[in-house]
Amino acid sequence: MFRFKGSLQFKFMSAIICIVVPLLGIIFLWQGVTEERQAWTQVINQARVLTRQIILTRQWVSDSQGLFLRQDTPGAQGGGKFYSDLLTTQRGVMQRFTPSMVTKQLSLYSYRQNLYRFRLAGIAPMNPENRPDEFETAAIKSFAQAANTEYYSLADHNGEAVFQYSVPLYVDETCLSCHKNYTSGTVSGCLSIHLPAQHVLDSLSRGKITLFMSALALIVLTVMTLYFLVHYLVLRPLGTLEAVAEGISRGEFPANIHIGGSHEMNRVGQALSSMSAKLEEGRNRLEEEVHKATSDLALANEELKTLDRLKSEFLATMSHELRSPLTSIRGGLDYLRRTESAPDRQNYLHIMDKNVSRLTHLVTDIFDITRIEAKKIDWNFAAADMAELVGEIVEIMGPLAQEHGLRLCVQPSGPMVALADVERIEQVIVNLTDNAIKYSPNGGAVDFALQSEGNEIRIQVRDHGPGIPPGDREAIFKKFHTTPSSGRGEKPGGTGLGLAICSQIVRAHGGRIWVEDNEGEGSVFTFTLPAAKE
Ligand code: ADP
């Protein structure tokens, strides 16, 4: 669908121009046409009156069988020599003037006084001067053939406009006395009149210019008036509204908003003022509530921190205190297992040994994590070759792997020197290896790989165990999280702290740890450490 784009002002002005300009144009065009028609109607009416008078005069002369004029008077000059009807009277020699001669004399008088010209034209004139010209021939034709009662046109006469008007002349009884070949009632010719029309054309063109200028002035005035009205009544108040709205969105709440322009806009301003007041009130209330909630939260947070600290302290103290008795128990158990030969007692001792191991493991893990979280560990960062460390761990844990029929394979690599606390990173690698052995099926392999990438060293432990479901891959690095997966169908039996400790240690080094799928069979644990600068 067509969408008219642009500012409100542009749209408004376009609409006004599209409506006002053609409308005013049509009105003024109509006015111009009407004026022109009126002017020409006036000219035609003038011509009608004149011809009527001339025809009446001619009729009167015709009815009187001609006029006798004294031959030596100025009015009889140029009367023509076609008639020899002379009458000698006491006043002098009188010549008879026929209707056409009288008409000609009147025409000469009018022409001399620069008024208008008229003349008679006949189809078969006795006087050759009365032969019809082009216009008159066309007029006679239209009278005879189409029975028209008038004929007119505008012509150019030596650069001056002339209005030519013609009416028909019919043969009557009096004509037959001279024009023997005429038939009564038929068109004998025409009376044509030439009115100067240049002044009409000039006045019309002056009128058109005046009309055009008035139209232009009216259009400009209308458009400008509407422009200023739109600007002051709509756009300026809208601008003020926009500024107020922006202010409110910045958190400024003006008390008395005056928009101006019109009553309606002022009412909008009042509504905006009350909205702004309510918003300010709401914000203040909200701020107070947030402030109160924040202080409550801060208080609760402090309490929680204290509780957490107390819990960590308790756990640290407890795990520390538990380690010594556990060591004594383990020593006693070791002694008993070496000295006791009865198989049923050996069996009990084995179960006790297994549970003491688990308890020791748990206590050590709790001890480690609480110390890391309480930032009570002194880190000994130093440059160390991780390839060498992995090699040593593989050697130490080889027998455990063999117990489960597993091989520990290290991909050969050059020295991979990282900035690390060796003791802690050893703990990480041992933990990952321990898990890999624990969850791998018998007879497989656990692979170790080391890479140097940019500024970091990457260490990977890959197993072929059950793998870790995608939904658990982040959670297993959180405390006490275990998943019910095991390569040998046993319960994991761990504390769920091993990977959390690994994650804390790696993060303390500025590295990352994550787990991925080992192409559908097993998991790949990867962690990074910062490479030591040479
Ligand atoms: P735990 O110390 O109890 O072994 P961890 O934090 O080391 O706990 O491991 C958390 C959980 O992650 C385990 O319960 C186990 O389900 C899963 N997990 C860890 N390593 C592996 C692995 N290599 N293969 C499959 N599951 C594993």
XYZ file of C-alpha atoms and ligand atoms in Angstrom:
561
model
C 0.000 0.000 0.000
C 1.237 3.520 -0.815
C 2.495 5.332 2.272
C 2.904 9.102 2.174
C 6.204 9.731 3.962
C 7.512 12.997 5.383
C 7.011 15.422 8.234
C 3.567 16.620 9.323
C 4.342 20.079 7.946
C 5.331 18.651 4.548
C 2.196 16.500 4.381
C -0.067 19.345 5.434
C 1.446 21.815 2.978
C 1.339 19.258 0.148
C -2.336 18.598 0.852
C -3.134 22.329 0.972
C -1.242 23.043 -2.243
C -2.872 20.071 -3.999
C -6.354 21.307 -3.039
C -6.048 25.106 -2.999
C -3.986 25.667 -6.158
C -6.195 23.689 -8.586
C -9.368 25.003 -6.920
C -8.349 28.649 -7.163
C -6.992 27.979 -10.673
C -10.388 26.627 -11.797
C -12.256 29.523 -10.184
C -10.067 32.123 -11.874
C -10.165 30.296 -15.212
C -13.945 30.231 -15.029
C -13.965 33.918 -14.152
C -11.711 34.690 -17.155
C -13.902 32.729 -19.568
C -17.067 34.405 -18.230
C -15.551 37.876 -18.567
C -14.449 37.126 -22.142
C -17.896 35.825 -23.043
C -19.528 38.919 -21.540
C -17.205 41.235 -23.470
C -17.985 39.539 -26.765
C -21.725 39.436 -25.994
C -21.574 43.173 -25.461
C -19.834 43.649 -28.823
C -22.400 41.434 -30.567
C -25.295 43.319 -28.947
C -23.741 46.588 -30.033
C -23.466 45.248 -33.598
C -27.081 44.031 -33.453
C -28.366 47.474 -32.392
C -26.347 49.211 -35.072
C -27.456 46.894 -37.857
C -31.033 47.190 -36.700
C -30.839 51.004 -36.936
C -29.184 50.889 -40.353
C -31.773 48.438 -41.649
C -34.588 50.618 -40.323
C -33.074 53.685 -42.010
C -32.675 51.719 -45.238
C -36.232 50.445 -44.945
C -37.505 53.947 -44.498
C -35.536 55.123 -47.596
C -36.761 52.114 -49.560
C -40.370 52.689 -48.487
C -39.999 56.321 -49.587
C -38.668 55.203 -53.013
C -35.351 56.925 -52.300
C -34.263 60.327 -50.960
C -33.722 63.505 -52.956
C -30.599 65.408 -51.834
C -29.310 68.688 -53.128
C -26.417 67.742 -55.370
C -24.066 70.501 -54.118
C -24.421 69.623 -50.389
C -21.569 67.766 -48.602
C -24.012 64.944 -47.688
C -24.593 64.215 -51.391
C -20.878 64.047 -52.293
C -19.674 60.659 -53.578
C -23.225 59.559 -54.135
C -22.374 57.638 -57.320
C -23.388 58.109 -60.831
C -25.662 55.201 -61.447
C -28.847 57.088 -61.228
C -29.805 59.980 -63.416
C -32.907 60.814 -61.410
C -32.340 64.536 -61.099
C -34.894 67.090 -60.117
C -34.444 70.753 -60.623
C -36.098 72.744 -57.860
C -36.004 76.368 -56.666
C -33.352 75.344 -54.137
C -31.142 73.738 -56.741
C -30.590 70.383 -58.518
C -31.750 67.458 -56.383
C -30.415 63.927 -56.943
C -32.316 60.821 -55.975
C -30.429 58.545 -53.519
C -31.404 54.850 -53.499
C -31.402 52.835 -50.189
C -27.959 51.399 -50.953
C -26.594 54.896 -51.774
C -27.954 56.268 -48.488
C -26.393 53.325 -46.659
C -23.078 54.007 -48.351
C -23.222 57.719 -47.456
C -23.975 56.893 -43.811
C -21.084 54.425 -43.796
C -18.727 57.108 -45.182
C -19.814 59.510 -42.438
C -19.260 56.941 -39.730
C -15.875 55.871 -41.171
C -14.673 59.472 -41.335
C -15.418 59.899 -37.644
C -13.439 56.732 -36.801
C -16.517 54.975 -35.440
C -17.327 51.878 -37.445
C -17.771 50.821 -41.043
C -20.664 49.154 -42.638
C -21.717 48.384 -46.110
C -24.200 46.511 -48.233
C -23.149 43.579 -50.324
C -25.407 42.004 -52.903
C -25.407 38.724 -54.729
C -25.925 40.514 -58.031
C -25.234 44.185 -57.280
C -25.882 46.956 -59.764
C -22.883 48.799 -58.318
C -19.693 46.707 -58.648
C -18.438 48.281 -55.384
C -21.134 46.271 -53.612
C -19.691 42.895 -54.522
C -19.283 40.737 -51.383
C -15.787 40.139 -49.972
C -14.649 36.784 -48.523
C -16.414 37.243 -45.139
C -19.584 38.533 -46.763
C -19.643 35.671 -49.297
C -19.443 33.184 -46.377
C -22.159 35.109 -44.520
C -24.548 35.194 -47.524
C -23.950 31.479 -48.045
C -24.812 30.730 -44.403
C -27.967 32.928 -44.615
C -29.140 31.363 -47.880
C -28.275 27.751 -47.121
C -28.574 27.430 -43.326
C -31.202 30.159 -42.832
C -28.962 31.855 -40.231
C -30.010 35.318 -39.120
C -26.547 36.601 -38.234
C -22.936 35.766 -38.956
C -19.815 37.127 -37.300
C -16.105 36.585 -36.897
C -12.998 38.284 -35.568
C -10.510 39.412 -38.183
C -7.175 41.103 -38.300
C -7.131 44.347 -40.248
C -3.661 45.862 -40.660
C -2.608 44.548 -37.240
C -5.787 45.767 -35.573
C -8.540 43.393 -34.437
C -11.889 44.022 -36.141
C -15.212 42.419 -35.266
C -17.115 41.585 -38.477
C -20.867 41.207 -38.125
C -23.376 40.533 -40.818
C -27.175 40.173 -41.132
C -29.151 39.067 -44.214
C -31.051 41.434 -46.532
C -34.171 40.020 -48.150
C -35.784 41.071 -51.465
C -39.048 42.931 -50.927
C -41.513 44.549 -53.311
C -39.751 47.908 -53.341
C -36.476 46.269 -54.411
C -38.150 44.774 -57.469
C -38.689 48.193 -58.997
C -34.909 48.524 -59.543
C -33.712 44.911 -59.343
C -35.824 43.232 -61.942
C -33.993 39.884 -61.694
C -34.653 39.464 -57.908
C -37.264 37.169 -56.420
C -39.258 38.494 -53.522
C -38.404 36.953 -50.087
C -35.032 35.581 -51.104
C -31.657 36.683 -49.714
C -30.466 39.558 -51.817
C -27.249 40.166 -49.915
C -26.136 41.233 -46.526
C -25.419 44.205 -44.367
C -21.977 43.849 -42.850
C -20.565 45.972 -40.118
C -16.927 46.279 -38.977
C -16.499 47.271 -35.347
C -13.048 48.081 -34.008
C -12.315 45.286 -31.459
C -8.691 45.890 -30.563
C -9.705 47.731 -27.392
C -11.802 44.706 -26.366
C -8.840 42.337 -26.877
C -6.504 44.729 -25.027
C -8.892 45.045 -22.134
C -9.397 41.263 -22.051
C -5.656 40.570 -21.965
C -5.233 43.246 -19.265
C -8.076 41.560 -17.377
C -6.369 38.169 -17.757
C -3.082 39.516 -16.383
C -4.894 41.151 -13.455
C -6.824 37.925 -12.853
C -3.646 35.824 -12.990
C -1.829 38.153 -10.604
C -4.793 38.146 -8.198
C -4.951 34.340 -8.372
C -1.237 34.117 -7.667
C -1.456 36.592 -4.799
C -4.449 34.742 -3.342
C -2.700 31.362 -3.608
C 0.491 32.695 -1.981
C -1.542 34.420 0.725
C -3.655 31.314 1.403
C -0.661 28.959 1.499
C 1.332 31.325 3.740
C -1.587 31.854 6.098
C -2.179 28.122 6.369
C 1.559 27.525 6.805
C 1.767 29.945 9.711
C -1.447 28.601 11.224
C -0.139 25.024 11.062
C 3.221 26.144 12.409
C 1.906 28.139 15.348
C -1.194 26.105 16.184
C 0.066 22.572 15.607
C 3.796 22.175 15.006
C 5.110 24.498 17.708
C 2.862 23.013 20.412
C 3.860 19.536 19.174
C 7.545 20.510 19.501
C 6.886 21.699 23.070
C 5.037 18.427 23.781
C 8.000 16.431 22.435
C 10.458 18.402 24.592
C 8.268 17.867 27.675
C 7.964 14.116 26.930
C 11.751 13.839 26.480
C 12.224 15.707 29.770
C 9.857 13.296 31.534
C 11.742 10.301 30.081
C 14.962 11.847 31.508
C 13.276 12.080 34.906
C 12.395 15.782 34.836
C 8.833 16.384 35.953
C 7.746 19.970 35.156
C 4.922 21.208 37.396
C 3.192 23.660 35.055
C 3.324 22.761 31.403
C 2.211 25.556 29.078
C 1.956 24.458 25.464
C 0.083 27.412 23.937
C -1.353 27.624 20.428
C -4.997 26.905 21.272
C -7.395 25.976 24.090
C -7.167 22.337 23.062
C -3.370 22.338 23.283
C -3.534 24.073 26.647
C -5.873 21.362 27.876
C -3.335 18.757 26.689
C -0.688 20.724 28.621
C -2.827 20.620 31.773
C -3.379 16.864 31.372
C 0.367 16.429 30.874
C 1.082 18.498 34.007
C -1.161 16.301 36.123
C 0.337 13.144 34.554
C 3.838 14.483 35.251
C 2.902 15.200 38.892
C 1.508 11.697 39.313
C 4.562 10.174 37.644
C 6.854 12.124 39.947
C 4.848 11.020 42.956
C 4.968 7.390 41.709
C 8.700 7.588 41.059
C 9.376 9.031 44.508
C 7.301 6.297 46.107
C 9.044 3.663 43.994
C 12.448 5.106 44.860
C 11.576 4.957 48.529
C 10.412 1.360 48.195
C 13.495 0.389 46.177
C 15.688 2.141 48.718
C 14.002 0.299 51.547
C 14.138 -3.029 49.698
C 17.820 -2.454 48.870
C 18.658 -1.752 52.496
C 16.658 -4.836 53.548
C 18.472 -6.856 50.895
C 21.853 -5.486 51.945
C 21.014 -6.412 55.533
C 19.883 -9.893 54.493
C 22.994 -10.214 52.323
C 25.207 -9.275 55.225
C 23.425 -11.822 57.390
C 23.803 -14.425 54.648
C 27.476 -13.609 54.260
C 27.963 -13.940 58.005
C 26.083 -17.241 57.963
C 28.105 -18.432 54.955
C 31.328 -17.422 56.654
C 30.257 -19.209 59.821
C 29.297 -22.269 57.752
C 32.655 -22.228 55.914
C 34.487 -21.750 59.182
C 32.511 -24.588 60.723
C 33.160 -26.845 57.718
C 36.838 -25.948 57.627
C 37.225 -26.512 61.369
C 35.163 -29.666 61.250
C 36.981 -31.150 58.255
C 40.318 -30.182 59.788
C 39.329 -31.746 63.105
C 38.028 -34.881 61.368
C 41.217 -35.469 59.395
C 43.394 -36.325 62.444
C 41.058 -38.984 63.932
C 40.497 -40.390 60.426
C 44.274 -40.741 59.949
C 44.494 -42.625 63.277
C 41.580 -44.891 62.298
C 43.188 -45.595 58.905
C 46.533 -46.417 60.636
C 44.741 -48.806 63.025
C 42.830 -50.406 60.155
C 46.013 -50.886 58.100
C 47.627 -52.606 61.114
C 44.594 -54.879 61.651
C 44.374 -55.787 57.935
C 48.045 -56.781 57.991
C 47.783 -58.857 61.199
C 44.271 -60.353 60.963
C 44.064 -63.622 59.000
C 40.441 -64.725 59.550
C 38.662 -64.244 56.171
C 35.323 -63.012 57.618
C 37.166 -60.399 59.738
C 39.262 -59.420 56.699
C 35.982 -58.860 54.854
C 34.680 -56.518 57.599
C 38.018 -54.760 57.674
C 37.845 -54.272 53.871
C 34.369 -52.710 54.128
C 35.561 -50.446 56.958
C 38.628 -49.475 54.924
C 36.510 -48.591 51.903
C 34.186 -46.382 53.969
C 37.056 -44.691 55.788
C 38.544 -43.904 52.341
C 35.284 -42.346 51.223
C 35.009 -40.365 54.446
C 38.606 -39.161 54.118
C 37.917 -38.191 50.498
C 34.809 -36.264 51.495
C 36.524 -34.495 54.377
C 39.514 -33.573 52.184
C 37.221 -32.233 49.435
C 35.188 -30.157 51.908
C 38.386 -28.876 53.458
C 39.769 -27.893 50.041
C 36.640 -26.157 48.708
C 36.021 -24.194 51.908
C 39.617 -22.985 51.913
C 39.462 -21.969 48.242
C 36.137 -20.156 48.724
C 37.381 -18.457 51.866
C 40.487 -17.448 49.862
C 42.662 -19.060 52.466
C 44.931 -20.783 49.971
C 48.341 -19.343 49.258
C 48.873 -19.856 45.574
C 52.419 -20.606 44.402
C 52.325 -19.639 40.755
C 55.462 -20.558 38.842
C 56.440 -21.612 35.329
C 56.036 -25.384 35.056
C 56.073 -27.865 32.194
C 52.587 -29.352 32.023
C 53.698 -32.113 29.615
C 56.126 -33.309 32.294
C 53.428 -33.074 34.996
C 50.938 -35.092 32.916
C 53.667 -37.716 32.295
C 54.318 -38.053 36.039
C 50.603 -38.354 36.870
C 50.095 -41.004 34.161
C 52.986 -42.956 35.668
C 51.553 -42.722 39.188
C 47.984 -43.584 38.174
C 49.025 -46.313 35.690
C 48.524 -49.154 38.243
C 44.995 -47.940 39.139
C 44.103 -47.827 35.424
C 45.518 -51.302 34.923
C 43.302 -52.588 37.727
C 40.378 -51.622 35.450
C 42.072 -52.948 32.293
C 42.599 -49.415 30.993
C 45.541 -47.799 29.199
C 46.589 -44.195 29.839
C 47.942 -42.740 26.554
C 49.650 -39.355 26.257
C 49.868 -37.727 22.819
C 53.506 -36.700 22.415
C 54.153 -32.953 22.551
C 57.037 -30.631 23.287
C 57.315 -28.812 26.621
C 54.152 -26.893 27.502
C 55.195 -24.327 30.078
C 52.328 -22.709 31.980
C 52.172 -20.312 34.908
C 50.658 -22.582 37.515
C 50.533 -23.775 41.086
C 51.817 -27.257 40.280
C 50.403 -28.895 43.390
C 46.894 -27.632 42.668
C 47.000 -28.345 38.902
C 48.175 -31.848 39.772
C 45.038 -32.118 41.889
C 42.935 -31.070 38.853
C 44.577 -33.563 36.467
C 44.400 -36.367 39.053
C 40.714 -35.632 39.621
C 39.915 -35.671 35.881
C 41.953 -38.861 35.385
C 40.321 -40.486 38.392
C 36.847 -39.703 36.951
C 37.872 -40.925 33.477
C 39.083 -44.245 34.962
C 36.050 -44.482 37.183
C 33.532 -44.033 34.351
C 35.319 -45.841 31.481
C 34.363 -49.397 30.589
C 37.057 -52.038 31.106
C 39.559 -52.553 28.340
C 39.502 -49.070 26.870
C 41.907 -46.156 26.968
C 42.098 -42.689 28.471
C 43.897 -40.189 26.213
C 45.801 -37.079 27.282
C 46.644 -34.238 24.888
C 48.395 -30.909 25.378
C 48.336 -27.940 22.993
C 49.637 -24.424 22.991
C 47.138 -21.905 21.557
C 47.963 -18.229 21.583
C 48.673 -17.221 25.163
C 47.314 -20.382 26.727
C 48.089 -24.037 27.268
C 45.228 -26.501 26.747
C 45.124 -29.830 28.583
C 42.606 -32.466 27.495
C 41.466 -35.711 29.130
C 39.405 -37.924 26.811
C 37.569 -41.070 27.874
C 35.172 -43.557 26.256
C 32.702 -43.726 29.100
C 28.957 -42.988 29.063
C 29.501 -39.270 28.442
C 27.582 -36.457 30.094
C 24.125 -35.351 28.913
C 24.195 -31.819 27.377
C 21.862 -30.508 30.098
C 24.375 -31.481 32.829
C 27.544 -30.187 31.204
C 27.528 -26.912 33.118
C 25.958 -28.167 36.319
C 28.611 -30.813 37.034
C 31.072 -27.991 37.813
C 28.826 -26.820 40.651
C 29.176 -28.090 44.225
C 27.535 -31.404 45.150
C 26.204 -32.063 41.659
C 26.297 -35.684 40.581
C 24.685 -37.443 37.618
C 23.597 -41.062 37.762
C 26.038 -42.235 35.054
C 28.647 -44.902 35.359
C 30.586 -46.992 32.931
C 30.506 -50.075 35.058
C 26.966 -49.850 36.251
C 27.982 -48.711 39.733
C 26.609 -45.668 41.472
C 29.081 -42.762 41.224
C 29.410 -42.763 44.995
C 31.344 -39.470 44.930
C 30.726 -36.222 46.757
C 30.039 -34.112 43.714
C 32.812 -31.773 44.831
C 35.720 -32.952 42.632
C 34.843 -30.964 39.482
C 33.774 -27.936 41.551
C 37.254 -27.900 43.148
C 38.844 -28.307 39.651
C 36.793 -25.388 38.337
C 37.734 -23.141 41.300
C 41.442 -23.975 40.932
C 41.439 -23.390 37.134
C 39.567 -20.088 37.554
C 42.043 -18.976 40.216
C 44.687 -19.398 37.487
C 42.692 -17.242 35.048
C 41.773 -20.270 32.937
C 38.552 -22.035 31.852
C 37.295 -25.585 32.147
C 34.539 -27.306 30.146
C 33.344 -30.675 28.930
C 32.389 -31.787 25.423
C 31.048 -34.884 23.786
C 33.722 -37.329 22.599
C 32.166 -37.957 19.182
C 29.244 -39.861 20.658
C 31.222 -42.128 23.038
C 32.603 -40.577 26.208
C 33.585 -37.121 27.327
C 36.420 -34.705 26.661
C 37.361 -32.506 29.631
C 39.482 -29.498 28.637
C 41.029 -26.800 30.782
C 43.297 -23.885 29.940
C 46.122 -22.209 31.829
C 48.022 -19.043 30.986
C 51.253 -19.786 29.128
C 54.350 -18.676 31.048
C 56.141 -15.734 29.410
C 59.726 -16.450 28.518
P 32.775 -36.863 42.373
O 33.887 -36.233 43.147
O 31.643 -37.275 43.168
O 33.207 -37.787 41.323
P 32.717 -34.874 40.434
O 32.482 -33.432 40.715
O 34.084 -35.267 40.084
O 32.126 -35.659 41.633
O 31.744 -35.280 39.270
C 30.410 -34.852 39.259
C 29.578 -35.761 38.382
O 30.049 -35.669 37.042
C 29.699 -37.209 38.697
O 28.684 -37.614 39.575
C 29.540 -37.886 37.388
O 28.220 -38.269 37.166
C 29.930 -36.892 36.388
N 31.245 -37.180 35.770
C 32.439 -36.649 36.087
N 33.406 -37.105 35.280
C 32.805 -37.946 34.403
C 33.269 -38.738 33.280
N 34.532 -38.745 32.932
N 32.371 -39.490 32.630
C 31.059 -39.472 32.975
N 30.550 -38.751 33.999
C 31.433 -37.992 34.712
